Amino acid sequence: MERRQKATQGASDSLQTAGTRIDAARTTRIAIWRATLHTTFAHHWFNLLERSVPGSAPALVAKKIFLDQVFASPFLHVFFLPYMALAEGHTMEEAVGRTRENFVKLLQANYCYWPFVHCITFSVIPLRHRVAFVNIAAVFWMATLSALNQTAREADRLGTTG
């Protein structure tokens, strides 16, 4: 029994970085979002985008980035905050409220990151590898979304708005 407790404690210690414990439930919610909703959407979106705007010339890459950021990104991200709120056990009304409070901040952060990533995505990465490439780049993005959502959770908990 003591050996099991030590192993469990060791595993728990390994989930701590810089004094901050990793929230397994939060990580799981984000992983489910990414694995089920976002990746499926990205696969179909990248295929549609490539059929509609084939090629990797600079003007075409710019057009793809524009279309992605004007249509796909807002469409996809409008569902992230409500998904997270509902997955945390909040009501639909609370989920909509969280989205209203934080959606603009989310898109502002998005526009500072993804257009630059997509310069590479649409000019260098072959279509068959784009979802994988974007999923790697998304590790950093998901940390940003998680932090934004956590700030919203704290505001919800304290009864304030962000």
XYZ file of N, CA, C and O in Angstrom:
648
model
N 0.820 -1.195 0.000
C 0.000 0.000 0.000
C 0.866 1.262 0.000
O 0.577 2.201 -0.729
N 1.918 1.253 0.815
C 2.788 2.429 0.881
C 3.470 2.675 -0.456
O 3.625 3.815 -0.885
N 3.851 1.607 -1.144
C 4.487 1.753 -2.453
C 3.523 2.397 -3.453
O 3.909 3.238 -4.254
N 2.246 2.000 -3.397
C 1.242 2.574 -4.287
C 1.065 4.069 -4.012
O 0.954 4.870 -4.926
N 1.034 4.459 -2.743
C 0.899 5.867 -2.390
C 2.086 6.667 -2.908
O 1.928 7.772 -3.404
N 3.295 6.104 -2.793
C 4.480 6.792 -3.297
C 4.416 6.942 -4.812
O 4.765 7.975 -5.355
N 3.957 5.897 -5.500
C 3.835 5.972 -6.958
C 2.806 7.018 -7.351
O 3.010 7.799 -8.271
N 1.683 7.029 -6.625
C 0.649 8.019 -6.903
C 1.159 9.427 -6.627
O 0.937 10.341 -7.409
N 1.873 9.587 -5.516
C 2.438 10.893 -5.189
C 3.437 11.320 -6.263
O 3.458 12.462 -6.677
N 4.246 10.372 -6.751
C 5.213 10.690 -7.805
C 4.525 11.135 -9.081
O 4.943 12.087 -9.727
N 3.438 10.445 -9.424
C 2.679 10.845 -10.615
C 2.074 12.217 -10.422
O 2.088 13.053 -11.320
N 1.549 12.467 -9.229
C 0.972 13.779 -8.944
C 2.040 14.863 -9.002
O 1.816 15.935 -9.555
N 3.212 14.569 -8.460
C 4.304 15.540 -8.503
C 4.728 15.831 -9.936
O 5.076 16.957 -10.265
N 4.675 14.815 -10.799
C 5.093 15.022 -12.184
C 4.105 15.896 -12.946
O 4.434 16.437 -13.987
N 2.892 16.032 -12.428
C 1.897 16.887 -13.063
C 1.986 18.326 -12.575
O 1.151 19.149 -12.893
N 2.997 18.622 -11.782
C 3.169 19.976 -11.286
C 4.373 20.614 -11.957
O 5.418 20.000 -12.075
N 4.180 21.829 -12.418
C 5.274 22.574 -13.019
C 5.279 23.964 -12.437
O 4.241 24.611 -12.353
N 6.423 24.414 -12.033
C 6.590 25.763 -11.471
C 5.566 26.042 -10.379
O 5.012 27.130 -10.289
N 5.274 25.006 -9.560
C 4.362 25.206 -8.447
C 2.893 25.213 -8.825
O 2.047 25.397 -7.975
N 2.571 25.009 -10.079
C 1.186 25.008 -10.531
C 0.792 23.585 -10.897
O 1.462 22.937 -11.681
N -0.305 23.139 -10.339
C -0.790 21.792 -10.614
C -1.580 21.804 -11.915
O -2.384 22.709 -12.154
N -1.363 20.817 -12.746
C -2.111 20.694 -14.001
C -3.518 20.218 -13.672
O -3.708 19.260 -12.937
N -4.490 20.892 -14.225
C -5.890 20.554 -14.030
C -6.272 19.496 -15.065
O -6.481 19.814 -16.239
N -6.366 18.249 -14.631
C -6.633 17.136 -15.550
C -7.993 17.282 -16.229
O -8.136 16.984 -17.417
N -8.999 17.741 -15.501
C -10.337 17.899 -16.095
C -10.309 18.971 -17.181
O -10.887 18.787 -18.261
N -9.641 20.058 -16.909
C -9.525 21.144 -17.887
C -8.766 20.670 -19.126
O -9.178 20.933 -20.264
N -7.682 19.951 -18.902
C -6.891 19.409 -20.011
C -7.730 18.442 -20.842
O -7.681 18.467 -22.074
N -8.528 17.628 -20.183
C -9.382 16.667 -20.890
C -10.435 17.387 -21.727
O -10.671 17.010 -22.883
N -11.049 18.429 -21.166
C -12.062 19.179 -21.936
C -11.445 19.778 -23.199
O -12.040 19.730 -24.286
N -10.258 20.323 -23.064
C -9.596 20.926 -24.226
C -9.187 19.852 -25.223
O -9.331 20.038 -26.434
N -8.702 18.729 -24.750
C -8.312 17.635 -25.652
C -9.519 17.114 -26.419
O -9.425 16.833 -27.623
N -10.658 17.005 -25.751
C -11.878 16.553 -26.440
C -12.277 17.563 -27.507
O -12.610 17.192 -28.638
N -12.232 18.849 -27.165
C -12.539 19.902 -28.151
C -11.648 19.753 -29.368
O -12.105 19.753 -30.509
N -10.373 19.651 -29.125
C -9.401 19.618 -30.214
C -9.537 18.349 -31.048
O -9.508 18.394 -32.276
N -9.661 17.219 -30.386
C -9.675 15.928 -31.089
C -10.966 15.681 -31.848
O -10.940 15.081 -32.923
N -12.076 16.132 -31.318
C -13.346 15.811 -31.971
C -13.853 16.940 -32.852
O -14.101 16.742 -34.030
N -14.000 18.102 -32.292
C -14.630 19.191 -33.038
C -13.655 19.921 -33.955
O -13.890 20.036 -35.155
N -12.585 20.417 -33.408
C -11.691 21.267 -34.191
C -10.980 20.510 -35.305
O -10.912 20.980 -36.438
N -10.423 19.352 -35.005
C -9.655 18.620 -36.008
C -10.541 18.187 -37.175
O -10.137 18.299 -38.338
N -11.742 17.742 -36.881
C -12.673 17.353 -37.948
C -13.015 18.559 -38.821
O -12.988 18.481 -40.048
N -13.324 19.668 -38.179
C -13.636 20.886 -38.920
C -12.447 21.310 -39.790
O -12.611 21.633 -40.970
N -11.247 21.318 -39.207
C -10.051 21.752 -39.938
C -9.806 20.876 -41.159
O -9.451 21.380 -42.233
N -9.990 19.580 -41.023
C -9.794 18.667 -42.156
C -10.691 19.067 -43.331
O -10.220 19.237 -44.460
N -11.961 19.232 -43.052
C -12.900 19.567 -44.130
C -12.686 20.996 -44.650
O -12.766 21.236 -45.854
N -12.378 21.908 -43.754
C -12.152 23.293 -44.157
C -10.935 23.411 -45.061
O -10.981 24.067 -46.098
N -9.824 22.787 -44.700
C -8.609 22.875 -45.515
C -8.821 22.260 -46.893
O -8.309 22.766 -47.892
N -9.576 21.177 -46.956
C -9.876 20.581 -48.261
C -10.735 21.508 -49.115
O -10.464 21.696 -50.301
N -11.756 22.089 -48.521
C -12.613 23.033 -49.242
C -11.812 24.252 -49.695
O -11.923 24.684 -50.842
N -10.987 24.769 -48.820
C -10.183 25.947 -49.138
C -9.226 25.655 -50.288
O -9.074 26.466 -51.205
N -8.607 24.500 -50.278
C -7.657 24.154 -51.345
C -8.372 23.934 -52.667
O -7.857 24.289 -53.727
N -9.584 23.354 -52.634
C -10.355 23.190 -53.872
C -10.797 24.553 -54.412
O -10.809 24.772 -55.617
N -11.154 25.455 -53.517
C -11.654 26.766 -53.922
C -10.553 27.720 -54.353
O -10.752 28.535 -55.252
N -9.401 27.622 -53.694
C -8.279 28.519 -53.977
C -7.013 27.656 -54.081
O -6.192 27.630 -53.166
N -6.859 26.933 -55.193
C -5.698 26.037 -55.301
C -4.395 26.815 -55.526
O -4.390 27.859 -56.169
N -3.327 26.292 -54.947
C -2.016 26.882 -55.186
C -1.398 27.498 -53.947
O -2.043 27.627 -52.908
N -0.114 27.871 -54.108
C 0.612 28.431 -52.970
C 1.371 29.707 -53.328
O 2.307 30.088 -52.626
N 0.973 30.360 -54.403
C 1.569 31.660 -54.737
C 1.210 32.644 -53.626
O 0.166 32.505 -52.976
N 2.047 33.644 -53.391
C 1.792 34.577 -52.287
C 0.381 35.180 -52.278
O -0.241 35.275 -51.218
N -0.133 35.568 -53.431
C -1.477 36.150 -53.473
C -2.540 35.120 -53.072
O -3.530 35.454 -52.411
N -2.332 33.868 -53.458
C -3.280 32.809 -53.102
C -3.199 32.484 -51.612
O -4.229 32.236 -50.973
N -2.001 32.474 -51.083
C -1.824 32.239 -49.641
C -2.531 33.348 -48.859
O -3.250 33.081 -47.896
N -2.357 34.592 -49.295
C -3.021 35.718 -48.631
C -4.536 35.564 -48.693
O -5.240 35.827 -47.704
N -5.041 35.129 -49.828
C -6.490 34.933 -49.980
C -6.983 33.826 -49.048
O -8.030 33.963 -48.404
N -6.229 32.730 -48.951
C -6.610 31.636 -48.049
C -6.612 32.093 -46.595
O -7.519 31.754 -45.830
N -5.595 32.849 -46.230
C -5.533 33.352 -44.854
C -6.712 34.272 -44.586
O -7.367 34.174 -43.542
N -6.997 35.151 -45.523
C -8.138 36.058 -45.380
C -9.433 35.264 -45.186
O -10.201 35.527 -44.253
N -9.688 34.295 -46.062
C -10.912 33.499 -45.963
C -10.964 32.732 -44.645
O -12.015 32.660 -43.994
N -9.840 32.163 -44.264
C -9.776 31.404 -43.017
C -10.102 32.289 -41.820
O -10.891 31.913 -40.945
N -9.516 33.474 -41.796
C -9.676 34.343 -40.633
C -11.017 35.064 -40.598
O -11.501 35.413 -39.529
N -11.618 35.286 -41.748
C -12.913 35.974 -41.788
C -14.078 35.004 -41.590
O -15.067 35.348 -40.941
N -13.948 33.799 -42.112
C -15.069 32.863 -42.055
C -14.860 31.718 -41.067
O -15.658 31.541 -40.148
N -13.830 30.942 -41.256
C -13.658 29.727 -40.457
C -13.337 30.023 -39.001
O -13.920 29.416 -38.095
N -12.414 30.927 -38.771
C -11.989 31.176 -37.399
C -13.123 31.697 -36.504
O -13.365 31.125 -35.436
N -13.841 32.737 -36.905
C -14.955 33.169 -36.048
C -16.028 32.081 -35.885
O -16.550 31.877 -34.790
N -16.331 31.373 -36.977
C -17.338 30.316 -36.913
C -16.935 29.249 -35.902
O -17.736 28.834 -35.063
N -15.703 28.798 -35.963
C -15.245 27.743 -35.061
C -15.119 28.248 -33.628
O -15.570 27.599 -32.683
N -14.526 29.415 -33.475
C -14.248 29.898 -32.127
C -15.484 30.384 -31.374
O -15.468 30.448 -30.145
N -16.551 30.698 -32.075
C -17.773 31.104 -31.374
C -18.323 29.940 -30.549
O -19.088 30.144 -29.612
N -17.896 28.729 -30.854
C -18.361 27.552 -30.116
C -17.434 27.144 -28.981
O -17.828 26.353 -28.128
N -16.196 27.647 -28.962
C -15.241 27.188 -27.947
C -15.670 27.544 -26.525
O -15.727 26.680 -25.646
N -15.933 28.810 -26.277
C -16.266 29.220 -24.908
C -17.570 28.593 -24.404
O -17.622 28.122 -23.263
N -18.628 28.538 -25.219
C -19.826 27.850 -24.723
C -19.577 26.356 -24.485
O -20.069 25.798 -23.509
N -18.805 25.725 -25.375
C -18.477 24.314 -25.163
C -17.800 24.129 -23.809
O -18.159 23.248 -23.027
N -16.787 24.965 -23.542
C -16.055 24.828 -22.286
C -16.979 25.077 -21.091
O -16.937 24.330 -20.114
N -17.807 26.102 -21.158
C -18.712 26.402 -20.044
C -19.680 25.242 -19.808
O -19.884 24.822 -18.663
N -20.253 24.721 -20.880
C -21.185 23.598 -20.735
C -20.468 22.352 -20.216
O -20.996 21.637 -19.363
N -19.266 22.109 -20.710
C -18.486 20.952 -20.252
C -18.101 21.087 -18.780
O -17.867 20.085 -18.101
N -18.042 22.316 -18.290
C -17.744 22.564 -16.871
C -18.986 22.481 -16.002
O -18.912 22.637 -14.789
N -20.156 22.291 -16.636
C -21.391 22.151 -15.873
C -22.214 23.409 -15.751
O -23.185 23.445 -14.985
N -21.872 24.448 -16.503
C -22.646 25.690 -16.465
C -23.903 25.557 -17.319
O -24.015 24.672 -18.155
N -24.819 26.480 -17.117
C -26.045 26.497 -17.904
C -25.769 27.115 -19.276
O -24.742 27.770 -19.480
N -26.717 26.943 -20.182
C -26.594 27.547 -21.504
C -26.530 29.071 -21.389
O -25.755 29.716 -22.088
N -27.323 29.642 -20.502
C -27.308 31.097 -20.309
C -25.921 31.572 -19.855
O -25.404 32.578 -20.346
N -25.310 30.845 -18.942
C -23.963 31.195 -18.485
C -22.941 31.028 -19.608
O -22.021 31.835 -19.750
N -23.134 29.992 -20.416
C -22.220 29.747 -21.540
C -22.293 30.884 -22.553
O -21.268 31.360 -23.043
N -23.502 31.333 -22.844
C -23.677 32.449 -23.779
C -23.084 33.726 -23.183
O -22.407 34.495 -23.878
N -23.286 33.934 -21.918
C -22.716 35.101 -21.252
C -21.197 35.104 -21.295
O -20.569 36.136 -21.555
N -20.597 33.951 -21.062
C -19.136 33.849 -21.131
C -18.647 34.181 -22.536
O -17.642 34.864 -22.710
N -19.375 33.721 -23.527
C -18.992 34.001 -24.913
C -19.107 35.492 -25.215
O -18.202 36.074 -25.812
N -20.189 36.090 -24.799
C -20.367 37.536 -25.022
C -19.239 38.337 -24.391
O -18.767 39.317 -24.956
N -18.826 37.937 -23.216
C -17.792 38.669 -22.478
C -16.394 38.481 -23.066
O -15.558 39.362 -22.920
N -16.144 37.333 -23.713
C -14.766 36.984 -24.052
C -14.478 36.732 -25.527
O -13.329 36.547 -25.896
N -15.507 36.710 -26.361
C -15.298 36.360 -27.762
C -14.385 37.338 -28.490
O -13.510 36.932 -29.258
N -14.549 38.612 -28.266
C -13.707 39.604 -28.948
C -12.245 39.422 -28.533
O -11.348 39.446 -29.373
N -11.999 39.202 -27.243
C -10.627 38.955 -26.774
C -10.041 37.712 -27.435
O -8.875 37.697 -27.822
N -10.874 36.683 -27.552
C -10.430 35.449 -28.188
C -10.017 35.710 -29.635
O -8.944 35.292 -30.070
N -10.865 36.421 -30.383
C -10.538 36.707 -31.783
C -9.324 37.619 -31.915
O -8.514 37.444 -32.831
N -9.177 38.576 -31.018
C -7.993 39.440 -31.064
C -6.722 38.612 -30.897
O -5.749 38.814 -31.631
N -6.733 37.693 -29.950
C -5.571 36.815 -29.764
C -5.376 35.935 -30.997
O -4.248 35.730 -31.470
N -6.472 35.425 -31.537
C -6.429 34.603 -32.748
C -5.732 35.337 -33.894
O -4.870 34.784 -34.564
N -6.106 36.595 -34.104
C -5.558 37.357 -35.225
C -4.094 37.720 -35.022
O -3.424 38.119 -35.983
N -3.595 37.585 -33.827
C -2.167 37.819 -33.566
C -1.330 36.565 -33.761
O -0.098 36.638 -33.760
N -1.970 35.418 -33.891
C -1.233 34.150 -33.972
C -1.441 33.411 -35.298
O -0.490 33.131 -36.013
N -2.691 33.089 -35.608
C -2.965 32.189 -36.731
C -2.600 32.719 -38.114
O -2.138 31.934 -38.953
N -2.759 33.979 -38.427
C -2.331 34.410 -39.768
C -0.852 34.118 -40.038
O -0.487 33.730 -41.147
N -0.032 34.245 -39.010
C 1.399 33.965 -39.183
C 1.658 32.475 -39.327
O 2.462 32.052 -40.159
N 0.961 31.675 -38.542
C 1.073 30.218 -38.680
C 0.620 29.799 -40.072
O 1.260 28.981 -40.735
N -0.472 30.391 -40.535
C -1.025 29.989 -41.832
C -0.200 30.475 -43.020
O -0.366 29.952 -44.131
N 0.676 31.428 -42.819
C 1.638 31.752 -43.891
C 2.441 30.501 -44.238
O 2.704 30.220 -45.412
N 2.792 29.743 -43.224
C 3.521 28.478 -43.431
C 2.556 27.390 -43.877
O 2.823 26.659 -44.833
N 1.412 27.290 -43.193
C 0.423 26.246 -43.498
C 0.085 26.210 -44.980
O 0.100 25.147 -45.608
N -0.238 27.364 -45.544
C -0.742 27.412 -46.913
C 0.342 27.569 -47.972
O 0.058 27.403 -49.152
N 1.569 27.867 -47.582
C 2.617 28.041 -48.592
C 3.593 26.879 -48.649
O 4.147 26.603 -49.713
N 3.804 26.206 -47.534
C 4.856 25.183 -47.471
C 4.300 23.782 -47.193
O 4.774 22.804 -47.756
N 3.321 23.682 -46.347
C 2.837 22.382 -45.879
C 1.883 21.773 -46.909
O 0.896 22.403 -47.291
N 2.157 20.543 -47.361
C 1.232 19.886 -48.293
C -0.138 19.676 -47.643
O -0.234 19.503 -46.423
N -1.179 19.686 -48.441
C -2.543 19.566 -47.944
C -2.699 18.374 -47.004
O -3.321 18.490 -45.951
N -2.123 17.249 -47.347
C -2.307 16.043 -46.536
C -1.679 16.149 -45.146
O -1.992 15.373 -44.261
N -0.795 17.116 -44.941
C -0.141 17.289 -43.636
C -0.605 18.537 -42.888
O -0.129 18.810 -41.787
N -1.523 19.289 -43.451
C -1.910 20.563 -42.842
C -2.588 20.406 -41.483
O -2.305 21.160 -40.560
N -3.487 19.448 -41.369
C -4.163 19.272 -40.080
C -3.136 18.891 -39.010
O -3.173 19.425 -37.897
N -2.209 18.008 -39.336
C -1.171 17.633 -38.365
C -0.318 18.838 -37.988
O -0.033 19.073 -36.806
N 0.094 19.623 -38.976
C 0.900 20.812 -38.707
C 0.140 21.795 -37.822
O 0.671 22.324 -36.840
N -1.115 22.037 -38.164
C -1.922 22.971 -37.394
C -2.151 22.444 -35.975
O -2.176 23.210 -35.014
N -2.296 21.140 -35.828
C -2.455 20.579 -34.487
C -1.201 20.770 -33.645
O -1.289 20.967 -32.432
N -0.045 20.725 -34.265
C 1.192 21.004 -33.525
C 1.231 22.484 -33.127
O 1.509 22.824 -31.977
N 0.929 23.356 -34.070
C 0.902 24.790 -33.765
C -0.171 25.101 -32.723
O -0.038 26.055 -31.950
N -1.199 24.296 -32.688
C -2.315 24.536 -31.777
C -1.981 24.248 -30.323
O -2.712 24.689 -29.435
N -0.892 23.554 -30.064
C -0.512 23.336 -28.670
C -0.383 24.687 -27.971
O -0.889 24.891 -26.864
N 0.273 25.618 -28.620
C 0.439 26.959 -28.043
C -0.885 27.719 -28.018
O -1.190 28.429 -27.064
N -1.661 27.556 -29.063
C -2.952 28.233 -29.143
C -3.907 27.721 -28.072
O -4.631 28.492 -27.442
N -3.909 26.421 -27.853
C -4.805 25.859 -26.852
C -4.420 26.333 -25.449
O -5.282 26.523 -24.599
N -3.140 26.561 -25.221
C -2.722 27.136 -23.938
C -3.299 28.541 -23.785
O -3.765 28.919 -22.704
N -3.314 29.307 -24.873
C -3.898 30.653 -24.844
C -5.402 30.578 -24.596
O -5.938 31.309 -23.750
N -6.089 29.697 -25.310
C -7.533 29.547 -25.114
C -7.840 29.066 -23.702
O -8.795 29.534 -23.067
N -7.048 28.147 -23.217
C -7.257 27.633 -21.872
C -7.101 28.742 -20.841
O -7.895 28.857 -19.904
N -6.085 29.570 -21.022
C -5.878 30.687 -20.094
C -7.039 31.679 -20.173
O -7.525 32.158 -19.137
N -7.501 31.973 -21.386
C -8.640 32.883 -21.552
C -9.879 32.298 -20.886
O -10.599 32.992 -20.165
N -10.120 31.017 -21.106
C -11.269 30.365 -20.501
C -11.139 30.327 -18.978
O -12.116 30.526 -18.260
N -9.941 30.090 -18.473
C -9.738 30.048 -17.024
C -10.028 31.414 -16.400
O -10.615 31.503 -15.332
N -9.626 32.472 -17.078
C -9.928 33.820 -16.604
C -11.444 34.021 -16.545
O -11.975 34.580 -15.577
N -12.141 33.532 -17.563
C -13.603 33.631 -17.586
C -14.213 32.791 -16.462
O -15.182 33.208 -15.824
N -13.632 31.615 -16.204
C -14.137 30.768 -15.106
C -13.988 31.476 -13.765
O -14.879 31.429 -12.935
N -12.840 32.090 -13.572
C -12.603 32.809 -12.327
C -13.576 33.974 -12.184
O -14.093 34.226 -11.095
N -13.828 34.694 -13.266
C -14.798 35.790 -13.226
C -16.189 35.255 -12.899
O -16.925 35.860 -12.104
N -16.551 34.104 -13.478
C -17.838 33.485 -13.178
C -17.920 33.123 -11.688
O -18.917 33.366 -11.024
N -16.853 32.552 -11.189
C -16.809 32.115 -9.791
C -16.941 33.297 -8.837
O -17.613 33.215 -7.820
N -16.289 34.391 -9.192
C -16.307 35.577 -8.327
C -17.511 36.467 -8.570
O -17.713 37.459 -7.875
N -18.273 36.155 -9.638
C -19.461 36.949 -9.951
C -19.130 38.275 -10.605
O -19.898 39.217 -10.520
N -17.961 38.330 -11.272
C -17.565 39.556 -11.981
C -17.543 39.278 -13.457
O -17.639 38.151 -13.892
N -17.377 40.306 -14.237
C -17.221 40.148 -15.682
C -15.857 40.628 -16.075
O -15.249 41.448 -15.404
N -15.348 40.068 -17.189
C -13.993 40.360 -17.598
C -13.891 41.406 -18.597
O -12.945 41.912 -18.973
